[in-house]
């Protein structure tokens, strides 16, 4: 039997000759090495528009597969809430379908960028069980319905443009958003663009005093109300209308054609409008026979300079991914991918994002 002192001598000799690490004596357990620390989970929070929520939710799920150490939580609370929270600094980014007003921008502690992320449509959805053919609406009729001037589905003007359709003598039940909403801003922007009376009496914005109808919260709420209320009509983002199986009206475009909401119609609306330096612009009543009249960009609100470098870097990388790889998920969810010229302008803007005055995306 080898004595312990002899064993130690042999072990030392082995290390000298072969560069081996010190072996554990017989009967002694070698300590388990400590694994390297896992990458810290970086969490980002955002809040705002319900309009793009289906797409944003998809993006955040897919990005987690690309960056396992990034978790992004988005609260669908309406554009008004998103603007308030990003100004208050309770979220890392906000979201809105309507650009911030000058007063809202003045309340922000630092400069905020508007970043168009995708393009969608506000559909006019209806629930008229007796109507089998798609409903046609002129801008003037839609204004009068929301002003409370047209109250019956079998109104003579509706019958004239929907020749042969079975329009019942039942009441038109108007549904509108009750919360501060970018979808409302887009819808009222359209009504104001075609009707001076609407602009004067009701106005344009995220919140207006509706002349008639019932209120519902969020695109989800309006879609649900229209779905369960016979005789209802309401405005809702296209993805929600499609997912709920709602019937959608074809609107008379400036060309004179009746155009139904679609990804193609939304893309056509964006093609005729060049984005200014601010990177936000209205797409309602866009020129072109195939353009859907109530189309809109939807924006993320991001501070130009963010003190937390880790969060700022993570957010900028996610945004770069969203305007490139993320766009392929848009059509399946009834949004239009950003046109190439818009992506090019966004690339320039994203490279202006900073933390402590230093650019974050010099080489994305």
XYZ file of C-alpha atoms in Angstrom:
364
model
C 0.000 0.000 0.000
C 1.349 3.393 -0.998
C 1.644 5.786 1.841
C -0.063 9.193 1.579
C 3.296 11.055 1.528
C 4.462 8.872 -1.335
C 1.193 9.503 -3.241
C 1.663 13.252 -2.865
C 5.218 12.985 -4.183
C 4.048 11.025 -7.242
C 1.241 13.528 -7.916
C 3.646 16.456 -7.735
C 6.036 14.704 -10.121
C 3.187 14.092 -12.596
C 2.275 17.759 -12.578
C 5.856 18.731 -13.221
C 6.351 16.299 -16.098
C 2.975 16.526 -17.854
C 1.493 19.888 -16.826
C -1.453 18.151 -15.152
C -3.597 19.820 -12.564
C -3.280 18.602 -9.065
C -5.135 15.332 -8.652
C -7.338 14.717 -5.701
C -6.012 12.160 -3.227
C -7.797 8.793 -3.138
C -11.117 9.104 -1.343
C -11.300 12.891 -1.753
C -14.020 14.374 -4.053
C -12.952 16.906 -6.666
C -14.963 20.177 -6.254
C -17.603 20.907 -8.947
C -16.610 23.952 -11.037
C -18.924 26.963 -10.760
C -20.777 27.561 -14.087
C -20.421 30.983 -15.695
C -23.278 33.379 -14.828
C -26.233 33.330 -17.248
C -26.841 36.436 -19.314
C -28.966 38.931 -17.407
C -32.553 39.213 -18.636
C -33.251 42.674 -20.048
C -36.877 43.764 -19.735
C -38.529 46.497 -21.776
C -42.042 47.823 -21.265
C -44.251 49.717 -23.666
C -47.863 50.863 -23.775
C -50.303 52.522 -26.111
C -52.275 51.951 -29.286
C -54.582 48.951 -29.608
C -54.492 49.413 -33.418
C -51.133 47.582 -33.913
C -51.352 45.240 -30.922
C -51.774 41.974 -32.889
C -48.600 42.682 -34.853
C -46.586 44.022 -31.917
C -47.505 40.941 -29.889
C -46.278 38.709 -32.717
C -43.046 40.677 -33.024
C -42.281 40.369 -29.340
C -42.847 36.609 -29.366
C -40.631 36.162 -32.422
C -37.891 38.438 -31.119
C -37.629 36.372 -27.949
C -36.572 33.489 -30.223
C -33.820 35.690 -31.645
C -32.745 37.223 -28.327
C -33.551 34.875 -25.465
C -32.260 37.388 -22.913
C -34.769 40.086 -23.985
C -38.332 40.269 -22.692
C -40.653 42.961 -24.055
C -44.044 43.606 -22.485
C -46.596 45.751 -24.318
C -49.849 46.976 -22.779
C -52.662 47.684 -25.241
C -54.279 50.669 -23.496
C -54.992 53.138 -26.321
C -52.883 55.861 -27.913
C -53.804 58.477 -25.319
C -52.590 56.261 -22.489
C -49.400 55.412 -24.354
C -48.556 59.085 -24.848
C -49.203 59.872 -21.192
C -47.073 56.996 -19.950
C -44.071 57.699 -22.171
C -44.164 61.364 -21.118
C -44.324 60.295 -17.470
C -41.415 57.908 -17.976
C -43.285 54.861 -16.661
C -42.578 52.904 -19.891
C -39.552 52.526 -22.147
C -41.565 53.362 -25.272
C -45.054 54.535 -26.154
C -47.289 53.795 -29.127
C -49.837 55.892 -30.962
C -51.699 55.981 -34.258
C -52.030 59.766 -34.070
C -48.931 61.975 -33.926
C -48.451 63.828 -30.671
C -49.816 67.359 -30.517
C -47.506 70.308 -29.916
C -48.763 70.560 -26.327
C -48.032 66.872 -25.720
C -44.540 67.202 -27.175
C -43.847 70.165 -24.887
C -44.724 68.028 -21.842
C -42.096 65.419 -22.686
C -38.894 65.901 -20.637
C -36.701 65.163 -23.686
C -37.034 64.897 -27.446
C -39.267 62.052 -28.655
C -39.043 60.437 -32.082
C -42.109 59.246 -34.001
C -41.198 55.957 -35.675
C -43.733 54.549 -38.184
C -43.664 50.770 -37.720
C -46.437 49.462 -39.962
C -49.541 50.572 -41.871
C -53.120 49.537 -41.158
C -56.712 50.283 -42.074
C -59.674 51.454 -40.027
C -62.572 49.339 -41.235
C -66.221 50.352 -40.949
C -67.758 47.169 -39.577
C -71.474 46.449 -39.367
C -73.907 43.809 -38.127
C -76.953 43.612 -40.387
C -78.029 39.941 -40.499
C -80.486 40.483 -43.385
C -77.792 42.017 -45.591
C -75.995 39.392 -47.674
C -74.190 41.615 -50.187
C -71.297 43.818 -48.955
C -72.510 47.223 -47.792
C -71.472 50.291 -49.782
C -71.063 53.657 -48.073
C -70.297 57.130 -49.392
C -68.303 59.543 -47.210
C -71.369 61.776 -46.838
C -73.547 58.904 -45.616
C -70.924 57.811 -43.085
C -70.718 61.357 -41.727
C -74.499 61.575 -41.379
C -74.657 58.222 -39.571
C -72.130 59.418 -36.986
C -73.807 62.829 -36.723
C -77.050 61.029 -35.904
C -78.801 62.362 -39.011
C -79.287 58.946 -40.624
C -80.924 56.530 -38.211
C -82.493 53.707 -40.279
C -80.828 51.003 -42.340
C -83.445 51.321 -45.087
C -82.797 55.050 -45.611
C -83.435 56.044 -49.245
C -79.814 57.115 -49.796
C -78.510 53.770 -48.557
C -80.959 51.908 -50.781
C -79.868 53.935 -53.801
C -76.191 52.984 -53.637
C -76.939 49.418 -52.452
C -79.413 48.585 -55.201
C -81.049 45.185 -54.728
C -79.700 44.728 -51.189
C -82.067 43.716 -48.378
C -81.834 46.642 -46.010
C -84.101 46.325 -42.947
C -86.200 49.080 -41.414
C -84.331 48.673 -38.122
C -82.362 51.343 -36.260
C -78.706 52.020 -36.972
C -76.845 51.511 -33.676
C -73.659 53.575 -33.697
C -70.628 52.296 -31.752
C -67.620 54.531 -31.036
C -64.514 54.483 -28.862
C -64.930 55.724 -25.306
C -61.192 55.973 -24.545
C -58.468 58.232 -25.932
C -57.717 56.480 -29.165
C -55.441 56.800 -32.169
C -57.993 54.788 -34.123
C -60.497 57.529 -33.303
C -57.993 60.154 -34.422
C -57.596 58.411 -37.786
C -61.353 57.927 -38.208
C -62.223 61.518 -37.285
C -59.340 62.772 -39.447
C -61.120 61.094 -42.364
C -64.558 62.469 -41.413
C -63.104 65.948 -40.962
C -61.311 65.777 -44.309
C -64.552 65.102 -46.180
C -66.982 67.168 -44.102
C -66.522 70.781 -42.931
C -69.636 70.293 -40.810
C -67.997 67.405 -38.942
C -64.801 69.352 -38.415
C -66.712 72.340 -37.032
C -69.293 70.533 -34.879
C -67.366 67.500 -33.607
C -63.730 67.973 -34.489
C -60.754 65.712 -35.006
C -58.648 63.977 -32.385
C -58.055 61.029 -30.085
C -61.151 61.928 -28.046
C -64.259 63.736 -29.313
C -67.770 64.285 -28.016
C -69.793 61.883 -30.136
C -73.187 63.256 -31.256
C -74.769 59.802 -30.982
C -74.112 56.163 -30.178
C -72.653 53.863 -27.532
C -69.054 53.847 -26.308
C -66.671 50.890 -26.085
C -63.079 50.670 -24.901
C -60.345 49.655 -27.294
C -60.533 48.093 -30.729
C -61.409 44.878 -28.914
C -64.394 46.546 -27.261
C -65.775 48.067 -30.461
C -65.347 44.808 -32.370
C -67.118 42.936 -29.580
C -70.006 45.411 -29.455
C -70.562 45.301 -33.211
C -70.361 41.508 -33.208
C -73.043 41.110 -30.524
C -75.374 44.019 -31.437
C -77.737 43.543 -34.402
C -77.988 46.764 -36.409
C -74.628 48.027 -35.128
C -71.988 49.949 -37.060
C -68.543 50.813 -35.725
C -64.999 51.657 -36.745
C -62.281 49.162 -35.895
C -58.761 48.283 -37.010
C -58.788 45.783 -39.883
C -57.048 42.963 -37.983
C -59.699 43.009 -35.245
C -62.523 43.024 -37.810
C -60.991 40.056 -39.638
C -60.295 38.085 -36.467
C -63.843 38.666 -35.211
C -65.374 37.773 -38.572
C -67.152 41.109 -38.941
C -68.685 42.346 -42.182
C -66.919 45.443 -43.528
C -68.218 48.217 -45.749
C -66.703 49.312 -49.057
C -66.080 53.073 -49.008
C -66.319 55.387 -51.992
C -62.814 56.647 -52.726
C -61.936 60.007 -54.335
C -61.639 58.121 -57.639
C -65.329 57.197 -57.434
C -64.609 53.494 -56.898
C -65.887 51.613 -53.854
C -62.864 50.153 -52.069
C -62.938 47.527 -49.315
C -60.245 47.481 -46.598
C -57.297 45.255 -47.487
C -53.516 45.047 -47.184
C -53.246 45.995 -50.855
C -55.489 49.032 -50.379
C -53.415 50.176 -47.405
C -50.162 49.808 -49.352
C -51.647 51.828 -52.210
C -52.575 54.610 -49.776
C -48.989 54.857 -48.499
C -47.431 54.889 -51.970
C -48.872 58.296 -52.787
C -47.663 60.049 -49.604
C -44.039 61.012 -48.924
C -43.031 61.180 -45.280
C -41.565 64.510 -44.136
C -38.621 64.873 -41.737
C -40.961 64.336 -38.773
C -41.719 60.835 -40.149
C -45.460 61.188 -39.627
C -48.202 62.007 -42.134
C -51.915 61.412 -42.726
C -52.883 58.754 -45.267
C -56.653 59.362 -45.275
C -58.282 59.958 -48.658
C -55.007 59.142 -50.379
C -55.030 59.477 -54.169
C -55.222 56.382 -56.340
C -58.176 54.204 -57.386
C -57.058 51.227 -55.281
C -56.153 53.172 -52.124
C -58.373 52.475 -49.130
C -59.588 55.859 -47.801
C -59.081 55.271 -44.050
C -55.482 54.047 -43.880
C -52.845 55.062 -41.348
C -49.294 54.645 -40.162
C -48.949 53.660 -36.527
C -45.971 54.916 -34.534
C -43.701 54.014 -31.657
C -42.587 56.911 -29.470
C -38.944 56.631 -28.404
C -36.686 59.142 -26.662
C -33.730 60.318 -28.717
C -31.383 59.886 -25.747
C -31.983 57.298 -23.007
C -29.776 57.252 -19.862
C -30.008 53.476 -19.297
C -27.519 52.238 -21.912
C -28.461 48.547 -21.666
C -32.143 49.272 -22.248
C -31.426 51.849 -24.944
C -29.163 49.436 -26.825
C -31.689 46.614 -26.554
C -34.586 48.793 -27.718
C -32.649 50.176 -30.691
C -31.673 46.656 -31.802
C -35.284 45.473 -31.514
C -36.498 48.427 -33.581
C -33.923 47.705 -36.279
C -35.110 44.084 -36.376
C -38.785 45.177 -36.513
C -38.381 47.451 -39.553
C -36.491 44.726 -41.412
C -37.119 41.093 -40.409
C -40.313 41.953 -38.542
C -42.093 43.283 -41.624
C -42.610 39.797 -43.068
C -45.149 39.057 -40.324
C -47.373 42.029 -41.247
C -49.512 40.753 -44.180
C -50.714 37.604 -42.386
C -52.071 39.867 -39.628
C -53.648 42.321 -42.131
C -51.058 45.089 -41.899
C -49.010 46.413 -44.811
C -45.199 46.221 -44.738
C -43.398 49.546 -44.759
C -42.398 50.804 -48.232
C -38.651 50.688 -48.969
C -38.260 54.524 -48.940
C -39.813 54.649 -45.459
C -37.481 51.915 -44.194
C -34.509 53.873 -45.550
C -35.598 56.995 -43.645
C -36.121 54.951 -40.492
C -32.622 53.508 -40.737
C -31.233 57.039 -40.648
C -33.454 57.983 -37.699
C -32.613 54.859 -35.679
C -28.918 55.629 -36.022
C -29.662 58.917 -34.231
C -30.766 57.071 -31.064
C -28.312 57.665 -28.229
C -27.443 56.876 -24.658
C -25.465 59.524 -22.835
C -24.910 61.323 -26.121
C -23.315 58.312 -27.827
C -24.924 56.640 -30.856
C -26.169 53.094 -30.350
C -26.448 51.760 -33.890
C -23.324 52.858 -35.722
C -22.942 49.253 -36.935
C -26.230 47.375 -36.389
